[in-house]
């Protein structure tokens, strides 16, 4: 069976342009996993309160299963979950946009999820290698949820910036966050 690095390399070689994936510029598999982990951990409360829009929590479930397979070094499960997670992750923003129309009472919460998702994915790919390694080293799982006090703190700081600035977070604020 292929290793996670081989699975990533095969997926990466299928990308031809930045339009092919939100993760096109991520330097390696770990940065994709980090961006997804930041989102999954930071969005827990928002996802928990989705009510009828609970289908938007599917990405969080897949991310948890993917990270669990990666931590447990279960290559078979990783392959399945990587394919499924990337498919849902790539379609997540259009799903959020459709959900805004379908669930107008949750519009604000769904928009916050979209902003968090975009910024978490970007932060995972753009941060310094030292910080990325520190955050990834703190990840753990019980098979049902992923945990990291450091990622939770980072995500809380990111959510604070989103509350202050919306999607237009000034680069200077993000730089401070990435230097965290």
N, CA and C atoms as an extended XYZ file, in Angstrom:
540
Properties=species:S:1:pos:R:3:atomname:S:1:resname:S:1:resid:I:1 pbc="F F F"
N         0.855       -1.188        0.000 N   UNK     1
C         0.000        0.000        0.000 CA  UNK     1
C         0.892        1.240        0.000 C   UNK     1
N         0.404        2.277       -0.636 N   UNK     2
C         1.138        3.530       -0.741 CA  UNK     2
C         1.164        4.260        0.598 C   UNK     2
N         2.244        4.969        0.831 N   UNK     3
C         2.376        5.781        2.039 CA  UNK     3
C         1.660        7.107        1.835 C   UNK     3
N         1.383        7.835        2.920 N   UNK     4
C         0.769        9.159        2.761 CA  UNK     4
C         1.568       10.081        1.830 C   UNK     4
N         2.892       10.025        1.895 N   UNK     5
C         3.715       10.873        1.025 CA  UNK     5
C         3.537       10.499       -0.433 C   UNK     5
N         3.429        9.203       -0.727 N   UNK     6
C         3.203        8.752       -2.099 CA  UNK     6
C         1.803        9.158       -2.576 C   UNK     6
N         0.838        9.038       -1.702 N   UNK     7
C        -0.541        9.431       -2.031 CA  UNK     7
C        -0.581       10.924       -2.345 C   UNK     7
N         0.096       11.709       -1.507 N   UNK     8
C         0.164       13.152       -1.738 CA  UNK     8
C         0.873       13.448       -3.062 C   UNK     8
N         1.997       12.787       -3.316 N   UNK     9
C         2.763       13.033       -4.548 CA  UNK     9
C         1.918       12.728       -5.791 C   UNK     9
N         1.167       11.659       -5.735 N   UNK    10
C         0.288       11.318       -6.863 CA  UNK    10
C        -0.794       12.392       -7.050 C   UNK    10
N        -1.405       12.806       -5.949 N   UNK    11
C        -2.424       13.842       -6.019 CA  UNK    11
C        -1.814       15.138       -6.547 C   UNK    11
N        -0.662       15.512       -6.018 N   UNK    12
C         0.004       16.760       -6.397 CA  UNK    12
C         0.338       16.772       -7.883 C   UNK    12
N         0.772       15.637       -8.406 N   UNK    13
C         1.142       15.573       -9.824 CA  UNK    13
C        -0.083       15.723      -10.741 C   UNK    13
N        -1.271       15.510      -10.187 N   UNK    14
C        -2.486       15.674      -10.995 CA  UNK    14
C        -2.885       17.137      -11.158 C   UNK    14
N        -2.302       18.031      -10.359 N   UNK    15
C        -2.632       19.453      -10.417 CA  UNK    15
C        -1.809       20.134      -11.507 C   UNK    15
N        -2.470       20.882      -12.350 N   UNK    16
C        -1.785       21.559      -13.450 CA  UNK    16
C        -1.710       23.074      -13.269 C   UNK    16
N        -2.637       23.631      -12.476 N   UNK    17
C        -2.641       25.085      -12.289 CA  UNK    17
C        -3.255       25.413      -10.920 C   UNK    17
N        -3.059       26.646      -10.450 N   UNK    18
C        -3.640       27.052       -9.167 CA  UNK    18
C        -5.165       26.929       -9.131 C   UNK    18
N        -5.796       26.945      -10.285 N   UNK    19
C        -7.251       26.801      -10.329 CA  UNK    19
C        -7.708       25.382      -10.000 C   UNK    19
N        -6.787       24.441       -9.993 N   UNK    20
C        -7.136       23.040       -9.757 CA  UNK    20
C        -7.389       22.713       -8.289 C   UNK    20
N        -6.856       23.522       -7.369 N   UNK    21
C        -7.000       23.195       -5.952 CA  UNK    21
C        -6.713       24.387       -5.064 C   UNK    21
N        -7.461       24.476       -3.968 N   UNK    22
C        -7.183       25.475       -2.928 CA  UNK    22
C        -5.804       25.243       -2.311 C   UNK    22
N        -5.321       24.029       -2.434 N   UNK    23
C        -4.080       23.619       -1.782 CA  UNK    23
C        -2.894       23.607       -2.746 C   UNK    23
N        -3.051       24.184       -3.917 N   UNK    24
C        -2.029       24.148       -4.958 CA  UNK    24
C        -0.674       24.660       -4.457 C   UNK    24
N        -0.676       25.746       -3.698 N   UNK    25
C         0.581       26.349       -3.256 CA  UNK    25
C         1.102       25.801       -1.927 C   UNK    25
N         0.408       24.869       -1.321 N   UNK    26
C         0.904       24.289       -0.072 CA  UNK    26
C         2.169       23.482       -0.383 C   UNK    26
N         3.234       23.692        0.401 N   UNK    27
C         4.519       23.079        0.054 CA  UNK    27
C         4.603       21.561        0.263 C   UNK    27
N         3.725       21.003        1.082 N   UNK    28
C         3.789       19.560        1.315 CA  UNK    28
C         2.505       19.063        1.980 C   UNK    28
N         2.408       17.770        2.140 N   UNK    29
C         1.229       17.142        2.731 CA  UNK    29
C         0.944       17.671        4.133 C   UNK    29
N         1.993       17.817        4.934 N   UNK    30
C         1.797       18.245        6.317 CA  UNK    30
C         1.127       19.614        6.402 C   UNK    30
N         1.417       20.494        5.460 N   UNK    31
C         0.795       21.822        5.479 CA  UNK    31
C        -0.690       21.738        5.141 C   UNK    31
N        -1.066       20.815        4.255 N   UNK    32
C        -2.485       20.607        3.976 CA  UNK    32
C        -3.167       20.097        5.240 C   UNK    32
N        -2.551       19.107        5.876 N   UNK    33
C        -3.123       18.537        7.099 CA  UNK    33
C        -3.209       19.582        8.197 C   UNK    33
N        -2.223       20.453        8.277 N   UNK    34
C        -2.238       21.511        9.289 CA  UNK    34
C        -3.379       22.492        9.029 C   UNK    34
N        -3.529       22.965        7.801 N   UNK    35
C        -4.610       23.898        7.475 CA  UNK    35
C        -5.978       23.292        7.782 C   UNK    35
N        -6.148       22.030        7.413 N   UNK    36
C        -7.420       21.353        7.692 CA  UNK    36
C        -7.629       21.184        9.200 C   UNK    36
N        -6.559       20.877        9.926 N   UNK    37
C        -6.664       20.720       11.389 CA  UNK    37
C        -7.010       22.032       12.072 C   UNK    37
N        -6.391       23.111       11.601 N   UNK    38
C        -6.719       24.425       12.167 CA  UNK    38
C        -8.211       24.692       11.986 C   UNK    38
N        -8.709       24.411       10.785 N   UNK    39
C       -10.135       24.624       10.535 CA  UNK    39
C       -10.996       23.728       11.426 C   UNK    39
N       -10.698       22.429       11.462 N   UNK    40
C       -11.535       21.478       12.204 CA  UNK    40
C       -11.590       21.821       13.693 C   UNK    40
N       -10.456       22.141       14.263 N   UNK    41
C       -10.417       22.442       15.700 CA  UNK    41
C       -11.075       23.793       15.985 C   UNK    41
N       -10.806       24.786       15.145 N   UNK    42
C       -11.327       26.137       15.370 CA  UNK    42
C       -12.818       26.268       15.103 C   UNK    42
N       -13.337       25.407       14.246 N   UNK    43
C       -14.740       25.548       13.844 CA  UNK    43
C       -15.695       24.696       14.671 C   UNK    43
N       -15.197       23.959       15.636 N   UNK    44
C       -16.057       23.034       16.389 CA  UNK    44
C       -17.345       23.668       16.893 C   UNK    44
N       -17.229       24.799       17.558 N   UNK    45
C       -18.415       25.414       18.136 CA  UNK    45
C       -19.372       25.893       17.053 C   UNK    45
N       -18.831       26.471       15.998 N   UNK    46
C       -19.681       26.939       14.898 CA  UNK    46
C       -20.410       25.769       14.241 C   UNK    46
N       -19.704       24.671       14.022 N   UNK    47
C       -20.296       23.494       13.381 CA  UNK    47
C       -21.317       22.837       14.302 C   UNK    47
N       -21.025       22.848       15.580 N   UNK    48
C       -21.927       22.242       16.567 CA  UNK    48
C       -23.299       22.907       16.567 C   UNK    48
N       -23.347       24.187       16.262 N   UNK    49
C       -24.590       24.958       16.316 CA  UNK    49
C       -25.238       25.174       14.946 C   UNK    49
N       -24.976       24.296       13.982 N   UNK    50
C       -25.518       24.488       12.637 CA  UNK    50
C       -26.992       24.130       12.495 C   UNK    50
N       -27.513       23.356       13.408 N   UNK    51
C       -28.924       22.968       13.310 CA  UNK    51
C       -29.185       22.174       12.050 C   UNK    51
N       -30.160       22.606       11.262 N   UNK    52
C       -30.543       21.881       10.049 CA  UNK    52
C       -29.450       21.893        8.979 C   UNK    52
N       -28.495       22.777        9.078 N   UNK    53
C       -27.394       22.850        8.113 CA  UNK    53
C       -26.253       21.910        8.519 C   UNK    53
N       -26.588       20.875        9.264 N   UNK    54
C       -25.561       19.980        9.808 CA  UNK    54
C       -24.751       19.252        8.744 C   UNK    54
N       -25.228       19.198        7.512 N   UNK    55
C       -24.447       18.553        6.455 CA  UNK    55
C       -23.110       19.267        6.251 C   UNK    55
N       -23.014       20.523        6.666 N   UNK    56
C       -21.757       21.255        6.561 CA  UNK    56
C       -20.705       20.731        7.533 C   UNK    56
N       -21.103       19.865        8.459 N   UNK    57
C       -20.144       19.297        9.414 CA  UNK    57
C       -19.423       18.078        8.840 C   UNK    57
N       -19.804       17.624        7.654 N   UNK    58
C       -19.181       16.455        7.045 CA  UNK    58
C       -17.676       16.643        6.874 C   UNK    58
N       -17.246       17.839        6.463 N   UNK    59
C       -15.819       18.086        6.298 CA  UNK    59
C       -15.076       17.876        7.610 C   UNK    59
N       -15.642       18.351        8.710 N   UNK    60
C       -14.994       18.185       10.012 CA  UNK    60
C       -14.838       16.704       10.369 C   UNK    60
N       -15.844       15.905       10.052 N   UNK    61
C       -15.779       14.463       10.326 CA  UNK    61
C       -14.676       13.828        9.493 C   UNK    61
N       -14.634       14.180        8.217 N   UNK    62
C       -13.599       13.621        7.337 CA  UNK    62
C       -12.204       14.052        7.776 C   UNK    62
N       -12.047       15.315        8.153 N   UNK    63
C       -10.739       15.789        8.610 CA  UNK    63
C       -10.294       14.991        9.822 C   UNK    63
N       -11.183       14.782       10.768 N   UNK    64
C       -10.840       14.008       11.963 CA  UNK    64
C       -10.397       12.602       11.585 C   UNK    64
N       -11.127       11.951       10.696 N   UNK    65
C       -10.768       10.594       10.268 CA  UNK    65
C        -9.434       10.588        9.515 C   UNK    65
N        -9.191       11.608        8.695 N   UNK    66
C        -7.936       11.712        7.954 CA  UNK    66
C        -6.753       11.892        8.903 C   UNK    66
N        -6.883       12.810        9.836 N   UNK    67
C        -5.793       13.065       10.790 CA  UNK    67
C        -5.564       11.840       11.672 C   UNK    67
N        -6.626       11.169       12.081 N   UNK    68
C        -6.490        9.950       12.882 CA  UNK    68
C        -5.720        8.889       12.102 C   UNK    68
N        -6.056        8.693       10.826 N   UNK    69
C        -5.340        7.714        9.998 CA  UNK    69
C        -3.873        8.110        9.843 C   UNK    69
N        -3.600        9.403        9.707 N   UNK    70
C        -2.222        9.887        9.558 CA  UNK    70
C        -1.430        9.662       10.849 C   UNK    70
N        -2.010       10.030       11.987 N   UNK    71
C        -1.317        9.849       13.273 CA  UNK    71
C        -1.106        8.362       13.567 C   UNK    71
N        -2.132        7.539       13.279 N   UNK    72
C        -2.046        6.099       13.551 CA  UNK    72
C        -1.231        5.346       12.494 C   UNK    72
N        -0.769        6.070       11.466 N   UNK    73
C        -0.002        5.470       10.370 CA  UNK    73
C        -0.750        4.312        9.716 C   UNK    73
N        -2.046        4.496        9.528 N   UNK    74
C        -2.909        3.523        8.861 CA  UNK    74
C        -3.017        3.930        7.389 C   UNK    74
N        -2.096        3.411        6.567 N   UNK    75
C        -1.999        3.830        5.173 CA  UNK    75
C        -3.257        3.535        4.364 C   UNK    75
N        -3.909        2.411        4.620 N   UNK    76
C        -5.135        2.082        3.886 CA  UNK    76
C        -6.234        3.101        4.185 C   UNK    76
N        -6.444        3.370        5.459 N   UNK    77
C        -7.465        4.353        5.845 CA  UNK    77
C        -7.071        5.748        5.354 C   UNK    77
N        -5.783        6.066        5.397 N   UNK    78
C        -5.333        7.380        4.953 CA  UNK    78
C        -5.679        7.600        3.486 C   UNK    78
N        -5.419        6.621        2.641 N   UNK    79
C        -5.711        6.754        1.209 CA  UNK    79
C        -7.196        7.054        0.990 C   UNK    79
N        -8.051        6.280        1.618 N   UNK    80
C        -9.495        6.480        1.478 CA  UNK    80
C        -9.900        7.857        1.980 C   UNK    80
N        -9.432        8.203        3.169 N   UNK    81
C        -9.836        9.474        3.771 CA  UNK    81
C        -9.230       10.672        3.045 C   UNK    81
N        -8.016       10.533        2.517 N   UNK    82
C        -7.415       11.651        1.783 CA  UNK    82
C        -8.256       11.968        0.551 C   UNK    82
N        -8.606       10.937       -0.199 N   UNK    83
C        -9.420       11.147       -1.403 CA  UNK    83
C       -10.764       11.780       -1.055 C   UNK    83
N       -11.432       11.248       -0.049 N   UNK    84
C       -12.749       11.770        0.340 CA  UNK    84
C       -12.643       13.188        0.899 C   UNK    84
N       -11.673       13.415        1.757 N   UNK    85
C       -11.524       14.729        2.389 CA  UNK    85
C       -11.191       15.803        1.363 C   UNK    85
N       -10.289       15.498        0.453 N   UNK    86
C        -9.915       16.493       -0.552 CA  UNK    86
C       -11.094       16.813       -1.463 C   UNK    86
N       -11.897       15.822       -1.787 N   UNK    87
C       -13.075       16.061       -2.618 CA  UNK    87
C       -14.039       17.010       -1.911 C   UNK    87
N       -14.322       16.732       -0.646 N   UNK    88
C       -15.236       17.593        0.116 CA  UNK    88
C       -14.600       18.959        0.375 C   UNK    88
N       -13.307       18.994        0.678 N   UNK    89
C       -12.619       20.264        0.959 CA  UNK    89
C       -12.652       21.189       -0.250 C   UNK    89
N       -12.467       20.640       -1.430 N   UNK    90
C       -12.474       21.465       -2.644 CA  UNK    90
C       -13.872       22.016       -2.946 C   UNK    90
N       -14.900       21.296       -2.536 N   UNK    91
C       -16.280       21.726       -2.800 CA  UNK    91
C       -16.889       22.504       -1.637 C   UNK    91
N       -16.142       22.705       -0.567 N   UNK    92
C       -16.711       23.262        0.654 CA  UNK    92
C       -17.220       24.700        0.496 C   UNK    92
N       -16.456       25.559       -0.141 N   UNK    93
C       -16.885       26.954       -0.292 CA  UNK    93
C       -18.187       27.042       -1.101 C   UNK    93
N       -18.302       26.362       -2.266 N   UNK    94
C       -19.601       26.397       -2.954 CA  UNK    94
C       -20.743       25.828       -2.110 C   UNK    94
N       -20.445       24.808       -1.301 N   UNK    95
C       -21.480       24.250       -0.416 CA  UNK    95
C       -21.916       25.271        0.624 C   UNK    95
N       -20.960       26.003        1.172 N   UNK    96
C       -21.297       27.049        2.138 CA  UNK    96
C       -22.166       28.121        1.492 C   UNK    96
N       -21.830       28.503        0.268 N   UNK    97
C       -22.603       29.532       -0.427 CA  UNK    97
C       -24.035       29.063       -0.671 C   UNK    97
N       -24.188       27.807       -1.054 N   UNK    98
C       -25.537       27.260       -1.262 CA  UNK    98
C       -26.295       27.166        0.057 C   UNK    98
N       -25.596       26.828        1.119 N   UNK    99
C       -26.235       26.694        2.430 CA  UNK    99
C       -26.745       28.038        2.946 C   UNK    99
N       -26.048       29.126        2.599 N   UNK   100
C       -26.513       30.459        3.011 CA  UNK   100
C       -27.919       30.726        2.514 C   UNK   100
N       -28.186       30.329        1.272 N   UNK   101
C       -29.519       30.543        0.696 CA  UNK   101
C       -30.545       29.590        1.292 C   UNK   101
N       -30.128       28.368        1.527 N   UNK   102
C       -31.052       27.357        2.030 CA  UNK   102
C       -31.391       27.564        3.507 C   UNK   102
N       -30.438       28.086        4.273 N   UNK   103
C       -30.622       28.276        5.720 CA  UNK   103
C       -30.351       29.735        6.094 C   UNK   103
N       -31.242       30.642        5.710 N   UNK   104
C       -30.997       32.072        5.954 CA  UNK   104
C       -30.808       32.423        7.435 C   UNK   104
N       -31.404       31.650        8.325 N   UNK   105
C       -31.245       31.958        9.754 CA  UNK   105
C       -29.823       31.658       10.248 C   UNK   105
N       -29.067       30.893        9.486 N   UNK   106
C       -27.691       30.543        9.862 CA  UNK   106
C       -26.663       31.256        8.986 C   UNK   106
N       -27.118       32.238        8.214 N   UNK   107
C       -26.261       32.915        7.243 CA  UNK   107
C       -24.980       33.478        7.862 C   UNK   107
N       -25.123       34.140        8.971 N   UNK   108
C       -23.964       34.756        9.628 CA  UNK   108
C       -22.948       33.703       10.069 C   UNK   108
N       -23.447       32.637       10.641 N   UNK   109
C       -22.596       31.551       11.108 CA  UNK   109
C       -21.910       30.856        9.920 C   UNK   109
N       -22.649       30.645        8.852 N   UNK   110
C       -22.097       29.998        7.664 CA  UNK   110
C       -21.025       30.879        7.023 C   UNK   110
N       -21.250       32.172        7.001 N   UNK   111
C       -20.227       33.089        6.470 CA  UNK   111
C       -18.962       33.052        7.329 C   UNK   111
N       -19.145       32.983        8.629 N   UNK   112
C       -17.993       32.900        9.528 CA  UNK   112
C       -17.211       31.610        9.265 C   UNK   112
N       -17.942       30.505        9.022 N   UNK   113
C       -17.281       29.243        8.674 CA  UNK   113
C       -16.467       29.401        7.391 C   UNK   113
N       -17.021       30.082        6.403 N   UNK   114
C       -16.317       30.302        5.146 CA  UNK   114
C       -15.052       31.114        5.331 C   UNK   114
N       -15.150       32.177        6.110 N   UNK   115
C       -13.967       33.010        6.372 CA  UNK   115
C       -12.915       32.221        7.148 C   UNK   115
N       -13.370       31.470        8.132 N   UNK   116
C       -12.445       30.664        8.917 CA  UNK   116
C       -11.775       29.617        8.041 C   UNK   116
N       -12.554       28.956        7.207 N   UNK   117
C       -12.006       27.924        6.328 CA  UNK   117
C       -10.924       28.495        5.415 C   UNK   117
N       -11.244       29.578        4.724 N   UNK   118
C       -10.274       30.185        3.816 CA  UNK   118
C        -9.002       30.615        4.526 C   UNK   118
N        -9.150       31.240        5.670 N   UNK   119
C        -7.974       31.712        6.403 CA  UNK   119
C        -7.191       30.577        7.050 C   UNK   119
N        -7.871       29.550        7.543 N   UNK   120
C        -7.176       28.409        8.160 CA  UNK   120
C        -6.366       27.642        7.123 C   UNK   120
N        -6.975       27.405        5.970 N   UNK   121
C        -6.266       26.701        4.897 CA  UNK   121
C        -5.051       27.514        4.460 C   UNK   121
N        -5.229       28.817        4.299 N   UNK   122
C        -4.112       29.680        3.902 CA  UNK   122
C        -3.021       29.714        4.972 C   UNK   122
N        -3.431       29.857        6.213 N   UNK   123
C        -2.445       29.921        7.299 CA  UNK   123
C        -1.625       28.644        7.378 C   UNK   123
N        -2.268       27.504        7.202 N   UNK   124
C        -1.544       26.238        7.237 CA  UNK   124
C        -0.480       26.148        6.171 C   UNK   124
N        -0.738       26.726        5.012 N   UNK   125
C         0.225       26.675        3.927 CA  UNK   125
C         1.284       27.749        3.984 C   UNK   125
N         0.979       28.878        4.628 N   UNK   126
C         1.869       30.041        4.577 CA  UNK   126
C         2.767       30.237        5.796 C   UNK   126
N         2.492       29.572        6.884 N   UNK   127
C         3.240       29.891        8.105 CA  UNK   127
C         4.673       29.382        8.062 C   UNK   127
N         5.466       29.886        8.970 N   UNK   128
C         6.874       29.497        9.023 CA  UNK   128
C         6.999       27.999        9.300 C   UNK   128
N         8.038       27.381        8.760 N   UNK   129
C         8.212       25.943        8.990 CA  UNK   129
C         8.298       25.580       10.475 C   UNK   129
N         8.943       26.414       11.264 N   UNK   130
C         9.074       26.130       12.697 CA  UNK   130
C         7.733       26.117       13.411 C   UNK   130
N         6.901       27.103       13.114 N   UNK   131
C         5.574       27.160       13.734 CA  UNK   131
C         4.716       25.995       13.253 C   UNK   131
N         4.776       25.692       11.969 N   UNK   132
C         3.999       24.572       11.430 CA  UNK   132
C         4.381       23.272       12.139 C   UNK   132
N         5.651       23.052       12.307 N   UNK   133
C         6.118       21.833       12.980 CA  UNK   133
C         5.659       21.801       14.438 C   UNK   133
N         5.737       22.931       15.112 N   UNK   134
C         5.297       23.014       16.505 CA  UNK   134
C         3.815       22.661       16.634 C   UNK   134
N         2.997       23.209       15.739 N   UNK   135
C         1.565       22.943       15.796 CA  UNK   135
C         1.258       21.492       15.438 C   UNK   135
N         1.906       20.955       14.421 N   UNK   136
C         1.667       19.557       14.034 CA  UNK   136
C         2.108       18.586       15.123 C   UNK   136
N         3.203       18.902       15.801 N   UNK   137
C         3.694       18.026       16.869 CA  UNK   137
C         2.726       17.962       18.046 C   UNK   137
N         1.866       18.960       18.176 N   UNK   138
C         0.919       19.010       19.290 CA  UNK   138
C        -0.391       18.268       18.991 C   UNK   138
N        -0.574       17.814       17.745 N   UNK   139
C        -1.821       17.124       17.370 CA  UNK   139
C        -1.917       15.756       18.016 C   UNK   139
N        -3.119       15.435       18.485 N   UNK   140
C        -3.397       14.087       18.991 CA  UNK   140
C        -4.848       13.750       18.649 C   UNK   140
N        -5.206       12.502       18.819 N   UNK   141
C        -6.558       12.072       18.500 CA  UNK   141
C        -6.971       10.948       19.443 C   UNK   141
N        -8.268       10.861       19.653 N   UNK   142
C        -8.803        9.724       20.388 CA  UNK   142
C        -9.634        8.854       19.446 C   UNK   142
N        -9.522        9.129       18.149 N   UNK   143
C       -10.278        8.399       17.149 CA  UNK   143
C       -11.623        9.038       16.839 C   UNK   143
N       -12.092        9.898       17.728 N   UNK   144
C       -13.377       10.567       17.520 CA  UNK   144
C       -13.198       12.057       17.261 C   UNK   144
N       -12.133       12.620       17.828 N   UNK   145
C       -11.828       14.036       17.654 CA  UNK   145
C       -10.328       14.215       17.628 C   UNK   145
N        -9.902       15.312       16.983 N   UNK   146
C        -8.490       15.667       17.040 CA  UNK   146
C        -8.338       16.787       18.054 C   UNK   146
N        -7.174       16.810       18.682 N   UNK   147
C        -6.925       17.768       19.751 CA  UNK   147
C        -5.568       18.433       19.565 C   UNK   147
N        -5.495       19.655       19.975 N   UNK   148
C        -4.237       20.382       20.057 CA  UNK   148
C        -4.519       21.698       20.761 C   UNK   148
N        -3.942       21.870       21.924 N   UNK   149
C        -4.110       23.136       22.639 CA  UNK   149
C        -3.485       24.285       21.854 C   UNK   149
N        -2.347       24.009       21.190 N   UNK   150
C        -1.664       25.066       20.437 CA  UNK   150
C        -2.470       25.469       19.204 C   UNK   150
N        -3.017       24.492       18.495 N   UNK   151
C        -3.843       24.824       17.329 CA  UNK   151
C        -5.127       25.515       17.773 C   UNK   151
N        -5.688       25.097       18.884 N   UNK   152
C        -6.898       25.757       19.394 CA  UNK   152
C        -6.601       27.223       19.683 C   UNK   152
N        -5.476       27.505       20.329 N   UNK   153
C        -5.086       28.890       20.628 CA  UNK   153
C        -4.873       29.672       19.335 C   UNK   153
N        -4.163       29.070       18.388 N   UNK   154
C        -3.941       29.711       17.093 CA  UNK   154
C        -5.281       29.997       16.413 C   UNK   154
N        -6.170       29.016       16.402 N   UNK   155
C        -7.495       29.171       15.794 CA  UNK   155
C        -8.336       30.223       16.481 C   UNK   155
N        -8.264       30.284       17.807 N   UNK   156
C        -9.001       31.322       18.544 CA  UNK   156
C        -8.500       32.708       18.151 C   UNK   156
N        -7.173       32.836       18.009 N   UNK   157
C        -6.604       34.114       17.576 CA  UNK   157
C        -7.059       34.449       16.157 C   UNK   157
N        -7.108       33.451       15.296 N   UNK   158
C        -7.577       33.648       13.928 CA  UNK   158
C        -9.051       34.070       13.912 C   UNK   158
N        -9.865       33.422       14.716 N   UNK   159
C       -11.284       33.809       14.813 CA  UNK   159
C       -11.437       35.243       15.311 C   UNK   159
N       -10.589       35.659       16.233 N   UNK   160
C       -10.634       37.050       16.720 CA  UNK   160
C       -10.329       38.023       15.585 C   UNK   160
N        -9.343       37.697       14.765 N   UNK   161
C        -9.027       38.554       13.620 CA  UNK   161
C       -10.195       38.599       12.635 C   UNK   161
N       -10.845       37.467       12.429 N   UNK   162
C       -11.999       37.412       11.526 CA  UNK   162
C       -13.131       38.269       12.071 C   UNK   162
N       -13.352       38.220       13.378 N   UNK   163
C       -14.403       39.058       13.975 CA  UNK   163
C       -14.101       40.545       13.799 C   UNK   163
N       -12.817       40.893       13.909 N   UNK   164
C       -12.421       42.293       13.774 CA  UNK   164
C       -12.423       42.781       12.333 C   UNK   164
N       -11.939       41.948       11.411 N   UNK   165
C       -11.689       42.406       10.052 CA  UNK   165
C       -12.512       41.718        8.967 C   UNK   165
N       -13.256       40.683        9.313 N   UNK   166
C       -13.947       39.922        8.274 CA  UNK   166
C       -12.940       39.170        7.425 C   UNK   166
N       -13.201       39.067        6.148 N   UNK   167
C       -12.299       38.337        5.260 CA  UNK   167
C       -11.051       39.145        4.940 C   UNK   167
N       -11.114       40.450        5.108 N   UNK   168
C       -10.000       41.324        4.741 CA  UNK   168
C        -9.056       41.562        5.913 C   UNK   168
N        -8.447       40.503        6.385 N   UNK   169
C        -7.490       40.621        7.482 CA  UNK   169
C        -6.219       41.259        6.925 C   UNK   169
N        -5.753       42.348        7.522 N   UNK   170
C        -4.540       42.997        7.030 CA  UNK   170
C        -3.337       42.051        7.122 C   UNK   170
N        -2.464       42.075        6.123 N   UNK   171
C        -1.283       41.207        6.154 CA  UNK   171
C        -0.457       41.369        7.427 C   UNK   171
N        -0.398       42.579        7.957 N   UNK   172
C         0.396       42.798        9.177 CA  UNK   172
C        -0.179       41.996       10.340 C   UNK   172
N        -1.513       41.883       10.421 N   UNK   173
C        -2.133       41.097       11.478 CA  UNK   173
C        -1.863       39.608       11.287 C   UNK   173
N        -1.954       39.149       10.037 N   UNK   174
C        -1.676       37.740        9.755 CA  UNK   174
C        -0.209       37.408       10.029 C   UNK   174
N         0.680       38.337        9.695 N   UNK   175
C         2.095       38.104        9.962 CA  UNK   175
C         2.351       37.929       11.456 C   UNK   175
N         1.693       38.753       12.273 N   UNK   176
C         1.843       38.601       13.722 CA  UNK   176
C         1.310       37.254       14.165 C   UNK   176
N         0.184       36.847       13.591 N   UNK   177
C        -0.418       35.560       13.931 CA  UNK   177
C         0.512       34.421       13.522 C   UNK   177
N         1.097       34.515       12.328 N   UNK   178
C         2.000       33.462       11.857 CA  UNK   178
C         3.322       33.459       12.611 C   UNK   178
N         3.635       34.538       13.279 N   UNK   179
C         4.829       34.566       14.109 CA  UNK   179
C         4.566       34.133       15.531 C   UNK   179
N         3.347       33.855       15.797 N   UNK   180
C         2.763       33.460       17.070 CA  UNK   180
C         3.707       32.642       17.807 C   UNK   180
